């Protein structure tokens, strides 16, 4: 198989596909695929106080996280806006945070600032470990995942490759979009709050103690009216080139939102995630650069 690589954007350098994206997507959904995610960045948090500390800083319930259990979490700003998004796993001695490129320096700086007198240590472990999307049926956070020492990467690739097909970000994005899982900087902007994104009772645990930004999340949840909502768009497939992320979503002559991740799904055709105003009628015929788009509800209007 000849790999085609992502040429720009946050996933630059990652494998996009191997020439058969439909076949790759089918293998992924059947649990018979794996992917190299070594372009993602990794923070290691060690020390006996690490889980309670991360529990207090994030939107997720982590104080009793089981060894080997992968989960997702956010860190919000004081107003409840999404600042960081990551998956994490704990091995009994260290918690490993996996995040998109471009966020690690500022996140480490924030974590270092919040250590106080707690017994925790934070470091960039991207040169030591990589993450692979392991074979298996898709989990709620897009796994299963395997955290692998870089020195063992080639061996693990051979192990996975013996029983499963390697796939690229095309297949992973198509699965993620169809499942309605938002990604930071694609389905978020500086105003995004968790209530808009369909992550309550997922990345955001609704029955845990206080964390930064919780007041906004709780207030909007109780009122039931976030200003915007995540939707799945089914795009007119007659266009050869699909609109880019960030393109305005229009209802007639009025902009009602912006486009997030766009994907070509082997069954659904061209689909995308988008953020639109909450009061946008669910049955409205939207357009994105002239491409017709119908909505599938993720976050209720």
Tab-separated table of C-alpha atoms in Angstrom:
chain	number	residue	atom	x	y	z
A	1	UNK	CA	0.000	0.000	0.000
A	2	UNK	CA	1.168	3.507	-0.808
A	3	UNK	CA	0.502	6.030	1.913
A	4	UNK	CA	-0.870	9.486	1.089
A	5	UNK	CA	0.028	12.000	3.791
A	6	UNK	CA	-1.848	14.996	5.200
A	7	UNK	CA	-0.136	18.049	3.691
A	8	UNK	CA	-1.243	20.811	6.040
A	9	UNK	CA	-3.238	21.593	9.141
A	10	UNK	CA	-3.019	20.113	12.616
A	11	UNK	CA	-2.568	16.565	11.269
A	12	UNK	CA	0.235	17.513	8.855
A	13	UNK	CA	2.546	14.556	8.345
A	14	UNK	CA	0.012	11.953	9.439
A	15	UNK	CA	-1.193	9.320	6.983
A	16	UNK	CA	-4.373	10.437	5.219
A	17	UNK	CA	-5.193	7.193	3.431
A	18	UNK	CA	-3.692	4.294	1.490
A	19	UNK	CA	-5.673	4.693	-1.727
A	20	UNK	CA	-8.782	2.784	-0.645
A	21	UNK	CA	-10.598	5.057	1.824
A	22	UNK	CA	-13.928	3.222	1.547
A	23	UNK	CA	-12.308	-0.112	2.296
A	24	UNK	CA	-10.393	1.456	5.169
A	25	UNK	CA	-13.582	2.880	6.697
A	26	UNK	CA	-15.328	-0.491	6.514
A	27	UNK	CA	-12.390	-2.188	8.218
A	28	UNK	CA	-12.391	0.474	10.942
A	29	UNK	CA	-16.091	0.021	11.706
A	30	UNK	CA	-15.655	-3.771	11.739
A	31	UNK	CA	-12.914	-3.470	14.337
A	32	UNK	CA	-10.278	-4.744	11.917
A	33	UNK	CA	-8.152	-1.618	11.508
A	34	UNK	CA	-5.383	0.290	13.252
A	35	UNK	CA	-3.852	3.737	12.761
A	36	UNK	CA	-0.578	5.484	13.594
A	37	UNK	CA	-1.326	8.579	15.712
A	38	UNK	CA	2.285	9.353	16.549
A	39	UNK	CA	1.827	12.982	15.454
A	40	UNK	CA	-0.265	13.608	18.583
A	41	UNK	CA	1.423	14.998	21.687
A	42	UNK	CA	1.617	13.431	25.136
A	43	UNK	CA	1.909	14.847	28.641
A	44	UNK	CA	2.956	12.597	31.518
A	45	UNK	CA	1.622	13.427	34.978
A	46	UNK	CA	3.154	11.402	37.803
A	47	UNK	CA	2.997	11.575	41.594
A	48	UNK	CA	0.624	10.188	44.202
A	49	UNK	CA	-1.764	13.167	44.015
A	50	UNK	CA	-2.097	13.120	40.204
A	51	UNK	CA	-5.630	11.698	39.817
A	52	UNK	CA	-7.244	13.861	42.491
A	53	UNK	CA	-5.388	16.876	41.067
A	54	UNK	CA	-6.544	16.196	37.491
A	55	UNK	CA	-10.031	15.508	38.811
A	56	UNK	CA	-10.129	19.005	40.323
A	57	UNK	CA	-8.733	20.735	37.222
A	58	UNK	CA	-10.788	19.058	34.503
A	59	UNK	CA	-14.407	18.398	33.584
A	60	UNK	CA	-14.004	14.639	34.082
A	61	UNK	CA	-14.392	12.444	37.167
A	62	UNK	CA	-10.847	11.113	37.549
A	63	UNK	CA	-10.232	10.593	41.262
A	64	UNK	CA	-11.071	6.885	40.964
A	65	UNK	CA	-10.021	6.275	37.352
A	66	UNK	CA	-9.246	2.574	36.885
A	67	UNK	CA	-5.847	1.502	35.589
A	68	UNK	CA	-5.925	1.112	31.815
A	69	UNK	CA	-9.278	2.866	31.366
A	70	UNK	CA	-9.222	5.504	28.619
A	71	UNK	CA	-11.475	8.522	28.983
A	72	UNK	CA	-11.797	12.069	27.651
A	73	UNK	CA	-11.697	15.423	29.419
A	74	UNK	CA	-11.712	19.174	28.914
A	75	UNK	CA	-10.152	22.100	30.716
A	76	UNK	CA	-12.260	25.260	30.641
A	77	UNK	CA	-11.432	28.898	31.213
A	78	UNK	CA	-13.112	30.753	34.126
A	79	UNK	CA	-16.072	31.680	31.872
A	80	UNK	CA	-16.649	28.051	30.858
A	81	UNK	CA	-15.123	28.244	27.376
A	82	UNK	CA	-13.223	25.207	26.081
A	83	UNK	CA	-9.463	25.719	26.345
A	84	UNK	CA	-8.074	22.175	26.135
A	85	UNK	CA	-9.364	18.786	25.020
A	86	UNK	CA	-7.581	15.474	25.512
A	87	UNK	CA	-7.901	11.740	26.040
A	88	UNK	CA	-6.111	10.174	28.965
A	89	UNK	CA	-5.226	6.883	30.596
A	90	UNK	CA	-3.548	5.966	33.875
A	91	UNK	CA	-1.159	3.028	34.313
A	92	UNK	CA	-1.102	3.016	38.120
A	93	UNK	CA	1.920	5.305	38.360
A	94	UNK	CA	1.446	7.931	35.652
A	95	UNK	CA	-1.481	9.579	33.895
A	96	UNK	CA	-0.915	10.104	30.183
A	97	UNK	CA	-2.715	12.998	28.450
A	98	UNK	CA	-2.983	12.798	24.641
A	99	UNK	CA	-3.754	16.027	22.814
A	100	UNK	CA	-3.612	17.652	19.388
A	101	UNK	CA	-0.391	19.348	18.264
A	102	UNK	CA	-0.104	23.001	19.197
A	103	UNK	CA	-1.440	22.901	22.767
A	104	UNK	CA	1.225	21.151	24.804
A	105	UNK	CA	3.376	24.140	25.759
A	106	UNK	CA	0.575	26.267	27.143
A	107	UNK	CA	-1.119	23.309	28.829
A	108	UNK	CA	2.099	22.272	30.585
A	109	UNK	CA	2.625	25.891	31.678
A	110	UNK	CA	-0.901	25.978	33.139
A	111	UNK	CA	-0.481	22.636	34.899
A	112	UNK	CA	2.860	23.670	36.369
A	113	UNK	CA	1.246	26.838	37.706
A	114	UNK	CA	-1.501	24.823	39.390
A	115	UNK	CA	0.732	22.336	41.248
A	116	UNK	CA	0.942	24.331	44.493
A	117	UNK	CA	2.151	21.932	47.226
A	118	UNK	CA	0.709	18.790	45.664
A	119	UNK	CA	2.850	15.752	44.900
A	120	UNK	CA	2.669	15.820	41.118
A	121	UNK	CA	5.187	16.101	38.304
A	122	UNK	CA	4.382	17.205	34.750
A	123	UNK	CA	6.516	16.687	31.632
A	124	UNK	CA	6.322	16.517	27.839
A	125	UNK	CA	6.549	12.800	26.996
A	126	UNK	CA	6.005	13.131	23.229
A	127	UNK	CA	9.565	11.976	22.503
A	128	UNK	CA	9.149	8.918	24.723
A	129	UNK	CA	5.728	7.529	23.805
A	130	UNK	CA	3.281	7.420	20.906
A	131	UNK	CA	-0.395	6.555	20.630
A	132	UNK	CA	-1.848	4.079	18.154
A	133	UNK	CA	-5.496	3.542	17.356
A	134	UNK	CA	-5.609	-0.181	18.116
A	135	UNK	CA	-7.758	-2.822	16.382
A	136	UNK	CA	-11.200	-3.237	17.913
A	137	UNK	CA	-14.727	-1.890	17.712
A	138	UNK	CA	-15.057	1.882	18.114
A	139	UNK	CA	-15.386	3.159	21.667
A	140	UNK	CA	-17.234	6.279	22.826
A	141	UNK	CA	-14.029	8.341	22.546
A	142	UNK	CA	-12.894	6.877	19.211
A	143	UNK	CA	-10.600	4.151	20.552
A	144	UNK	CA	-9.453	1.602	21.467
A	145	UNK	CA	-6.016	3.166	21.885
A	146	UNK	CA	-2.583	1.815	22.742
A	147	UNK	CA	0.141	3.872	24.430
A	148	UNK	CA	3.448	2.564	23.135
A	149	UNK	CA	7.089	3.436	23.934
A	150	UNK	CA	8.661	4.932	20.814
A	151	UNK	CA	11.385	2.292	20.995
A	152	UNK	CA	8.699	-0.405	20.544
A	153	UNK	CA	6.701	1.375	17.841
A	154	UNK	CA	7.930	-0.703	14.906
A	155	UNK	CA	7.307	-3.955	16.772
A	156	UNK	CA	3.765	-2.899	17.680
A	157	UNK	CA	3.064	-1.791	14.105
A	158	UNK	CA	4.051	-5.253	12.898
A	159	UNK	CA	1.870	-6.871	15.564
A	160	UNK	CA	-1.199	-4.871	14.614
A	161	UNK	CA	-0.476	-5.201	10.898
A	162	UNK	CA	-0.492	-8.965	11.089
A	163	UNK	CA	-4.229	-9.081	11.793
A	164	UNK	CA	-5.642	-5.667	10.833
A	165	UNK	CA	-5.575	-3.086	8.047
A	166	UNK	CA	-3.731	0.186	8.601
A	167	UNK	CA	-5.933	3.217	7.965
A	168	UNK	CA	-5.412	6.972	7.927
A	169	UNK	CA	-7.095	10.113	9.157
A	170	UNK	CA	-9.671	10.022	6.331
A	171	UNK	CA	-11.272	6.931	7.876
A	172	UNK	CA	-10.882	8.222	11.431
A	173	UNK	CA	-12.459	11.581	10.578
A	174	UNK	CA	-15.353	9.963	8.732
A	175	UNK	CA	-16.108	7.763	11.742
A	176	UNK	CA	-15.782	10.691	14.173
A	177	UNK	CA	-18.040	13.009	12.169
A	178	UNK	CA	-20.709	10.331	11.730
A	179	UNK	CA	-20.579	9.688	15.492
A	180	UNK	CA	-20.890	13.415	16.276
A	181	UNK	CA	-17.680	13.721	18.312
A	182	UNK	CA	-16.351	17.314	18.243
A	183	UNK	CA	-12.648	18.177	17.972
A	184	UNK	CA	-11.059	21.279	19.410
A	185	UNK	CA	-10.341	24.056	16.852
A	186	UNK	CA	-12.566	22.317	14.306
A	187	UNK	CA	-15.910	22.402	16.106
A	188	UNK	CA	-14.840	24.992	18.669
A	189	UNK	CA	-13.876	28.655	18.731
A	190	UNK	CA	-13.105	31.132	21.509
A	191	UNK	CA	-16.785	31.202	22.547
A	192	UNK	CA	-17.447	27.456	22.695
A	193	UNK	CA	-18.920	25.967	25.859
A	194	UNK	CA	-19.405	22.227	26.502
A	195	UNK	CA	-23.215	22.484	26.470
A	196	UNK	CA	-23.134	23.296	22.749
A	197	UNK	CA	-20.958	20.333	21.809
A	198	UNK	CA	-22.845	17.235	22.881
A	199	UNK	CA	-20.220	16.287	25.484
A	200	UNK	CA	-22.261	16.513	28.691
A	201	UNK	CA	-22.117	13.195	30.570
A	202	UNK	CA	-19.229	12.264	28.274
A	203	UNK	CA	-16.132	14.473	28.498
A	204	UNK	CA	-18.038	16.526	31.075
A	205	UNK	CA	-19.095	14.620	34.178
A	206	UNK	CA	-22.268	16.186	35.538
A	207	UNK	CA	-22.035	14.836	39.095
A	208	UNK	CA	-18.586	15.812	40.338
A	209	UNK	CA	-17.061	18.540	42.455
A	210	UNK	CA	-16.120	22.047	41.456
A	211	UNK	CA	-13.792	22.834	38.561
A	212	UNK	CA	-12.943	25.990	36.663
A	213	UNK	CA	-15.859	27.005	34.435
A	214	UNK	CA	-18.371	24.673	36.112
A	215	UNK	CA	-20.710	27.509	37.072
A	216	UNK	CA	-21.344	28.321	33.401
A	217	UNK	CA	-21.887	24.659	32.477
A	218	UNK	CA	-24.342	24.141	35.343
A	219	UNK	CA	-26.224	27.381	34.721
A	220	UNK	CA	-26.709	26.722	31.003
A	221	UNK	CA	-27.616	23.095	31.691
A	222	UNK	CA	-30.318	24.113	34.157
A	223	UNK	CA	-31.694	26.776	31.814
A	224	UNK	CA	-31.560	24.382	28.882
A	225	UNK	CA	-30.650	26.961	26.253
A	226	UNK	CA	-27.020	27.080	25.083
A	227	UNK	CA	-26.647	29.816	22.438
A	228	UNK	CA	-25.448	27.382	19.774
A	229	UNK	CA	-25.592	23.669	19.032
A	230	UNK	CA	-23.534	21.008	17.262
A	231	UNK	CA	-25.184	19.456	14.209
A	232	UNK	CA	-24.332	16.799	11.655
A	233	UNK	CA	-24.760	18.134	8.137
A	234	UNK	CA	-25.484	15.969	5.112
A	235	UNK	CA	-23.948	17.822	2.182
A	236	UNK	CA	-24.962	17.776	-1.472
A	237	UNK	CA	-22.478	15.377	-3.012
A	238	UNK	CA	-22.514	16.842	-6.525
A	239	UNK	CA	-19.567	19.126	-5.725
A	240	UNK	CA	-16.068	17.815	-6.405
A	241	UNK	CA	-14.441	20.044	-3.772
A	242	UNK	CA	-16.109	20.375	-0.394
A	243	UNK	CA	-16.066	23.638	1.643
A	244	UNK	CA	-13.239	24.059	4.150
A	245	UNK	CA	-13.594	24.051	7.942
A	246	UNK	CA	-14.539	27.494	9.202
A	247	UNK	CA	-16.698	28.298	6.170
A	248	UNK	CA	-19.885	30.179	7.136
A	249	UNK	CA	-23.098	28.162	7.325
A	250	UNK	CA	-25.991	30.127	5.839
A	251	UNK	CA	-29.756	30.035	6.260
A	252	UNK	CA	-30.775	32.011	3.200
A	253	UNK	CA	-28.837	35.290	3.397
A	254	UNK	CA	-28.155	35.003	7.123
A	255	UNK	CA	-25.062	33.374	8.599
A	256	UNK	CA	-26.137	30.993	11.357
A	257	UNK	CA	-22.890	29.197	12.119
A	258	UNK	CA	-19.629	27.764	10.867
A	259	UNK	CA	-18.476	24.504	9.334
A	260	UNK	CA	-16.258	22.138	11.289
A	261	UNK	CA	-14.786	18.851	10.097
A	262	UNK	CA	-15.794	17.698	6.609
A	263	UNK	CA	-15.575	14.033	5.618
A	264	UNK	CA	-16.571	11.678	2.828
A	265	UNK	CA	-18.240	8.696	4.458
A	266	UNK	CA	-18.398	5.378	2.609
A	267	UNK	CA	-22.129	5.011	3.360
A	268	UNK	CA	-23.409	8.512	4.162
A	269	UNK	CA	-21.495	10.410	1.471
A	270	UNK	CA	-20.254	13.952	2.200
A	271	UNK	CA	-20.949	14.848	5.820
A	272	UNK	CA	-19.726	17.501	8.216
A	273	UNK	CA	-20.020	18.722	11.753
A	274	UNK	CA	-21.048	22.337	12.228
A	275	UNK	CA	-21.938	24.780	14.959
A	276	UNK	CA	-25.174	26.711	14.357
A	277	UNK	CA	-27.336	29.096	16.360
A	278	UNK	CA	-29.659	27.236	18.697
A	279	UNK	CA	-32.814	28.754	17.200
A	280	UNK	CA	-31.956	27.683	13.633
A	281	UNK	CA	-34.955	25.602	12.511
A	282	UNK	CA	-34.042	21.921	12.394
A	283	UNK	CA	-35.742	21.532	9.007
A	284	UNK	CA	-34.083	24.613	7.469
A	285	UNK	CA	-32.270	24.016	4.180
A	286	UNK	CA	-28.837	25.402	4.944
A	287	UNK	CA	-26.018	26.131	2.505
A	288	UNK	CA	-22.239	26.225	2.790
A	289	UNK	CA	-20.565	28.079	-0.107
A	290	UNK	CA	-23.614	27.232	-2.169
A	291	UNK	CA	-23.585	23.552	-1.217
A	292	UNK	CA	-26.959	22.451	0.137
A	293	UNK	CA	-26.867	20.980	3.654
A	294	UNK	CA	-29.563	19.261	5.705
A	295	UNK	CA	-29.303	18.923	9.464
A	296	UNK	CA	-29.214	15.851	11.682
A	297	UNK	CA	-29.734	16.799	15.314
A	298	UNK	CA	-26.966	16.091	17.835
A	299	UNK	CA	-27.661	18.781	20.444
A	300	UNK	CA	-31.408	19.510	20.585
A	301	UNK	CA	-32.601	22.921	19.489
